[in-house]
C-alpha atoms as a printed R data frame, in Angstrom:
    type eleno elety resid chain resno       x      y       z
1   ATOM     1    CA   UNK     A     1   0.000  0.000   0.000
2   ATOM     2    CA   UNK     A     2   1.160  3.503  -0.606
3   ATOM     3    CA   UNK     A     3   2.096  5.538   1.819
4   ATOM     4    CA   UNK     A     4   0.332  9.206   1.798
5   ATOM     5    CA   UNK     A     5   1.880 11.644  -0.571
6   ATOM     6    CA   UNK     A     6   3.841  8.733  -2.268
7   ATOM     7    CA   UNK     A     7   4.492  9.623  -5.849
8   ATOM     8    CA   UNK     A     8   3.015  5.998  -6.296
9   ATOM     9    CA   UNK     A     9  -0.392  7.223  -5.193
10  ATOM    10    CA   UNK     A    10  -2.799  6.448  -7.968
11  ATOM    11    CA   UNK     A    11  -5.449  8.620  -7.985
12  ATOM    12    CA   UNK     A    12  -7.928  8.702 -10.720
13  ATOM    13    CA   UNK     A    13  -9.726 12.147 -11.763
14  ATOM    14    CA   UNK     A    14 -13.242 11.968 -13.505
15  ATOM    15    CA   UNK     A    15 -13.406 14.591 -16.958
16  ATOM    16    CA   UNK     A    16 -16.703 15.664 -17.175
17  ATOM    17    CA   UNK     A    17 -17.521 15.893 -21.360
18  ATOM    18    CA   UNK     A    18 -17.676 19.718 -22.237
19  ATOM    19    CA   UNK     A    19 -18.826 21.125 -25.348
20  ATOM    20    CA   UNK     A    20 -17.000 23.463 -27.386
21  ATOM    21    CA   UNK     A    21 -17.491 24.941 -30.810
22  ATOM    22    CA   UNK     A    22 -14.775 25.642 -32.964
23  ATOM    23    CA   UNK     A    23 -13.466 27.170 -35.928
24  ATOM    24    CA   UNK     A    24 -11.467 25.742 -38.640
25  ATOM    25    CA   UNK     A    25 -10.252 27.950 -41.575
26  ATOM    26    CA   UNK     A    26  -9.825 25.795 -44.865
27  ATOM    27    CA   UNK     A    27  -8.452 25.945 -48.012
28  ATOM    28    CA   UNK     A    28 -12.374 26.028 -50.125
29  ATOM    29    CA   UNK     A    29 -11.313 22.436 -52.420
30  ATOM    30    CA   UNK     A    30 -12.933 19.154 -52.954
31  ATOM    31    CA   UNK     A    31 -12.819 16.677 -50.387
32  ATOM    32    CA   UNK     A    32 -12.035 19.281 -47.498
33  ATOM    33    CA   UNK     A    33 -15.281 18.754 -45.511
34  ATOM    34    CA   UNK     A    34 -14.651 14.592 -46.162
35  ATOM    35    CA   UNK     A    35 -11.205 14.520 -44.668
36  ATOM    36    CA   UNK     A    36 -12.534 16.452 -41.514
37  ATOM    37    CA   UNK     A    37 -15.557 14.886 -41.515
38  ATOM    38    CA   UNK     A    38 -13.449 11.629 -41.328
39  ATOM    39    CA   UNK     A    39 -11.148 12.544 -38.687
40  ATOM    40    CA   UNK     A    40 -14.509 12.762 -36.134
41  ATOM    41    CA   UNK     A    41 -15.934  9.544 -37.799
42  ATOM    42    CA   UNK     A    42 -12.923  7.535 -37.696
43  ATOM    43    CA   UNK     A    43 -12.004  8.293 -34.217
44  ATOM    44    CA   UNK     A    44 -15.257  8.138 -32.617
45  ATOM    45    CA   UNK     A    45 -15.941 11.676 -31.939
46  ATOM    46    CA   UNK     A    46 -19.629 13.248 -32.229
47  ATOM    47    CA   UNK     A    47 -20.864 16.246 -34.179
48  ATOM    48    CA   UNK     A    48 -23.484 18.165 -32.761
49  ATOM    49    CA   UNK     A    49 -23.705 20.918 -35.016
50  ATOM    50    CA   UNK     A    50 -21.671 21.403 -38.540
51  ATOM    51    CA   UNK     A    51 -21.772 24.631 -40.511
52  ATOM    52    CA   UNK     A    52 -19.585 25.474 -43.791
53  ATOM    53    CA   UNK     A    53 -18.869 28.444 -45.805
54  ATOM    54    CA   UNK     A    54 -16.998 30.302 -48.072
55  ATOM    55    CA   UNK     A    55 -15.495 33.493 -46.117
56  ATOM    56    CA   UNK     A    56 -13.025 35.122 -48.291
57  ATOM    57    CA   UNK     A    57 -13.766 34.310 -52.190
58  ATOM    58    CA   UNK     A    58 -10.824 35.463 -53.771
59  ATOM    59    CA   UNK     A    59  -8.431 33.229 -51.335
60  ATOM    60    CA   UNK     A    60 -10.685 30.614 -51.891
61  ATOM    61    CA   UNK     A    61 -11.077 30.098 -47.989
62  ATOM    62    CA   UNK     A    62 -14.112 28.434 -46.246
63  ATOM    63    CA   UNK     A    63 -14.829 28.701 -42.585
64  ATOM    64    CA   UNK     A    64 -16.178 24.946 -40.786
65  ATOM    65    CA   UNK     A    65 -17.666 26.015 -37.391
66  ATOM    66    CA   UNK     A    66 -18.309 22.429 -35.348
67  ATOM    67    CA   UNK     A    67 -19.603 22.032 -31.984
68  ATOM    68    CA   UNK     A    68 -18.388 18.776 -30.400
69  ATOM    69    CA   UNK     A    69 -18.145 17.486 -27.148
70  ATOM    70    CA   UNK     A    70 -15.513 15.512 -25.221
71  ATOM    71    CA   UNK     A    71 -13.847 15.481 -21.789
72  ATOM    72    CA   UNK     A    72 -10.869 18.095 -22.078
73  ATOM    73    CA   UNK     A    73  -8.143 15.651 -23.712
74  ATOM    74    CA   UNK     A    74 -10.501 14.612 -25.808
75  ATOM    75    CA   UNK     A    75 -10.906 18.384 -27.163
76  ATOM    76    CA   UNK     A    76  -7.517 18.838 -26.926
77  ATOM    77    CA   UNK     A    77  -6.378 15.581 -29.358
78  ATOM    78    CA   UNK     A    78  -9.263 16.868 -32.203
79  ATOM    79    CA   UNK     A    79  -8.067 20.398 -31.842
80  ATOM    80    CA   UNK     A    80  -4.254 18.876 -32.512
81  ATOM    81    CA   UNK     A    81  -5.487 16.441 -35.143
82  ATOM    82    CA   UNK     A    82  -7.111 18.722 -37.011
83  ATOM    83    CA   UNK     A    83  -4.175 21.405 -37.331
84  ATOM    84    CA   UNK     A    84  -2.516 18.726 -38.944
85  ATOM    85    CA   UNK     A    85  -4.460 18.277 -42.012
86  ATOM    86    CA   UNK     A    86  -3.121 19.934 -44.905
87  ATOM    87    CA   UNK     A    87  -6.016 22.450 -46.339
88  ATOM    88    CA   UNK     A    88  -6.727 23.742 -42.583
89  ATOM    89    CA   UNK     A    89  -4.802 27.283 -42.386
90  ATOM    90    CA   UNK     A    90  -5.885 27.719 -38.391
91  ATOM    91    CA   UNK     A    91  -8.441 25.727 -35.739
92  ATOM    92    CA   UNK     A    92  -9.423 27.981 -33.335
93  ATOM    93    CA   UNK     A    93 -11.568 27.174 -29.940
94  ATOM    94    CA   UNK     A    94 -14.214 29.602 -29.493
95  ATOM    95    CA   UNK     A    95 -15.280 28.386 -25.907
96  ATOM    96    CA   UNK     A    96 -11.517 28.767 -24.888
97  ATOM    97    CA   UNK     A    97 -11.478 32.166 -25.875
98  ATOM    98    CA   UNK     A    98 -14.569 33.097 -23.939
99  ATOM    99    CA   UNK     A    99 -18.192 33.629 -24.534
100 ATOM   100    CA   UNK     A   100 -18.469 33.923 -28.549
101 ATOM   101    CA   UNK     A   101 -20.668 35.367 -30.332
102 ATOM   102    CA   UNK     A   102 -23.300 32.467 -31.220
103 ATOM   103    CA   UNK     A   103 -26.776 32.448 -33.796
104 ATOM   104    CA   UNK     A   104 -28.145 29.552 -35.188
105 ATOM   105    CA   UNK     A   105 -31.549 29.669 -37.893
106 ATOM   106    CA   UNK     A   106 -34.623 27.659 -37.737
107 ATOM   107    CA   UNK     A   107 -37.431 27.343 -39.862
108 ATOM   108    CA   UNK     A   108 -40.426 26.201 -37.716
109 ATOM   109    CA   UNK     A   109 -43.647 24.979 -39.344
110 ATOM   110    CA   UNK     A   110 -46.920 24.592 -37.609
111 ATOM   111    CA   UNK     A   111 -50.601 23.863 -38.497
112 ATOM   112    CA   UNK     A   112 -53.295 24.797 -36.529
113 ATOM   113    CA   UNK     A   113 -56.988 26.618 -36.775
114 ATOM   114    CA   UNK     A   114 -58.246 29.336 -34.164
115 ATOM   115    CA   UNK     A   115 -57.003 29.588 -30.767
116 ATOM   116    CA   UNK     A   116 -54.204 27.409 -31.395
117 ATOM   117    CA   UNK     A   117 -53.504 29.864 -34.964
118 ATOM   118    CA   UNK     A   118 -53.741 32.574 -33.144
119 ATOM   119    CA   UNK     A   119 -51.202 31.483 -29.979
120 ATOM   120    CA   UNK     A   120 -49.044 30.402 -32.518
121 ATOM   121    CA   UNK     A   121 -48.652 33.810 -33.972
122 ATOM   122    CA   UNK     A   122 -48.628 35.757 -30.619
123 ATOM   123    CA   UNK     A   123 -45.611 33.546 -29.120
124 ATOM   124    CA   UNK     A   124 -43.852 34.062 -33.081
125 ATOM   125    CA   UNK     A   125 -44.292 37.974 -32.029
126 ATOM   126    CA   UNK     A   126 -42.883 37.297 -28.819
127 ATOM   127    CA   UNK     A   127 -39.954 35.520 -30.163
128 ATOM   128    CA   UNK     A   128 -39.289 37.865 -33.236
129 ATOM   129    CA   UNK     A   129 -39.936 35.391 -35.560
130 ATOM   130    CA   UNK     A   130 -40.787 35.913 -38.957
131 ATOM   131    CA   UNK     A   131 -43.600 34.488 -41.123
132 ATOM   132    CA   UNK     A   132 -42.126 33.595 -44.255
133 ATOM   133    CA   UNK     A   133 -44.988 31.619 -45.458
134 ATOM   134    CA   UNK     A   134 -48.782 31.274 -44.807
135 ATOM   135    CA   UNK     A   135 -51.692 29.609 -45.791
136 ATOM   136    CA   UNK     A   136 -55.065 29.396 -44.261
137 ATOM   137    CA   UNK     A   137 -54.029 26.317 -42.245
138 ATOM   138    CA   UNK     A   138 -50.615 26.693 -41.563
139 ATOM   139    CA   UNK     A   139 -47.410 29.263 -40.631
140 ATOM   140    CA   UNK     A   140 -43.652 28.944 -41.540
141 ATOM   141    CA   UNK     A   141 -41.703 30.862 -38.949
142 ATOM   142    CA   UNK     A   142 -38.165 32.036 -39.274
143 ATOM   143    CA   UNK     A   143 -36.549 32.598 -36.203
144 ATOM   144    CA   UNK     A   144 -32.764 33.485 -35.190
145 ATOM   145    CA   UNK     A   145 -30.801 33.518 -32.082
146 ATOM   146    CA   UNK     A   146 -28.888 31.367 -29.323
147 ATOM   147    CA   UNK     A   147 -30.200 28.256 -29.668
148 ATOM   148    CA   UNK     A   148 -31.782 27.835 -26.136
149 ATOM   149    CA   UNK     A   149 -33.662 30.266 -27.785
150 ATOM   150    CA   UNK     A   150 -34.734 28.216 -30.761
151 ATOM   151    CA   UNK     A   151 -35.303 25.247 -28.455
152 ATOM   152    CA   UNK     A   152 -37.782 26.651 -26.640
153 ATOM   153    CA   UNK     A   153 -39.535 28.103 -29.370
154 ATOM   154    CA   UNK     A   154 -39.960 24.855 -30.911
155 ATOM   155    CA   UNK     A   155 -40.944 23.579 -27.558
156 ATOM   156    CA   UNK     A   156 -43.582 26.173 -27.052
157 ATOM   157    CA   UNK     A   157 -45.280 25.243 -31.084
158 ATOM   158    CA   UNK     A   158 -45.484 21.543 -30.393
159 ATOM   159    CA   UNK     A   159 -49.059 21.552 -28.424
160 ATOM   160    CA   UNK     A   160 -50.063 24.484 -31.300
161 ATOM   161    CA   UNK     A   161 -49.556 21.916 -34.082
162 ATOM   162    CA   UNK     A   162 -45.379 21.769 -35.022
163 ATOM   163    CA   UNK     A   163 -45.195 20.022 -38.048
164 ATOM   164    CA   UNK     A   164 -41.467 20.093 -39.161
165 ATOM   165    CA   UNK     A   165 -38.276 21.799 -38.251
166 ATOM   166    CA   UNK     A   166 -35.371 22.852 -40.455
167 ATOM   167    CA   UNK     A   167 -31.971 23.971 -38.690
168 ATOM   168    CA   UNK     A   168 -28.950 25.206 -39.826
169 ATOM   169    CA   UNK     A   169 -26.447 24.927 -37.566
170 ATOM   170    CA   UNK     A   170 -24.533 27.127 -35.253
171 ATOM   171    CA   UNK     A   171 -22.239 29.726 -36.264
172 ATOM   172    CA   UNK     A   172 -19.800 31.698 -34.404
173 ATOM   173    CA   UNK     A   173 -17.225 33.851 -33.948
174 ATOM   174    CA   UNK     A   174 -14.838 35.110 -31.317
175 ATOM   175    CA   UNK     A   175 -15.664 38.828 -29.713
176 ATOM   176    CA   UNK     A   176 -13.026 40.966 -29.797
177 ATOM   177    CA   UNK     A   177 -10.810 42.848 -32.496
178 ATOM   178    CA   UNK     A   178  -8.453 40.337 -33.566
179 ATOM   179    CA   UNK     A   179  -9.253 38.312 -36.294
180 ATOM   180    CA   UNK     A   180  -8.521 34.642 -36.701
């Protein structure tokens, strides 16, 4: 047995999985997305929210913003992994730099007649969401924002008739001058 203090003293810490978002600058080529894509897959790491596009057209540079999660060494290995692909320029860690700047948009449909119509487009004014399309029996909503916020719009329209959802993922950026 080990005496106290002994450098032989195994003591075991628990990570708790965080989730961070990050953003990887790439060169804008075929097969980018894939080989990223199949450093998460390949490794067993989950994706909870992907968005891609081109930032700066005449570099030919696309911006991936991913939210993951992971205990910390687990972020730390993807965030190494991935600055060693070829087309990635820089991988930066949002939720290491503190508090970015986050929006997501959804595209909420929902059916309903009277009362429930009506509730339906009093929360949606609530909310600032947007009707984008109507008819006499139904509302598309648009509707941007943290996405707590989207979640519990879409919770709110499910006993008003939700019919469908369409999200597009979470994109972010780091407050603060600097670029990245």
């Amino acid at each position: 047995m080990a005496q106290p203090g002994s450098a032989y003293s195994l003591e075991t810490k628990v990570q708790k999985p965080e989730t961070h978002t990050m953003s990887v600058l790439v060169d804008n080529e075929p097969g980018v997305l894939a080989r990223v894509i199949g450093l998460f897959s390949g490794r067993g790491y989950n994706i909870e929210s992907l968005t891609v596009s081109e930032t700066e057209h005449e570099a030919h540079l696309s911006r991936i913003t991913i939210v993951t999660t992971g205990t910390p060494m687990v972020i730390e290995q993807i965030k190494n992994q991935l600055d060693r692909l070829v087309p990635i320029h820089s991988v930066t860690d949002l939720t290491v730099l503190g508090h970015p700047i986050e929006r997501e948009l959804a595209m909420v449909k929902v059916a309903g007649k009277g009362e429930k119509r009506v509730e339906a487009l009093r929360l949606a004014e609530a909310f600032r969401a947007q009707v984008i399309d109507a008819s006499t029996e139904h509302f598309v909503f648009e509707i941007t924002g943290r996405q707590s916020k989207i979640e519990q719009f879409i919770v709110l329209m499910q006993p008003l008739g939700l019919v469908e959802v369409c999200r597009t993922g979470l994109a972010a950026i780091a407050r603060g001058p600097e670029q990245m």
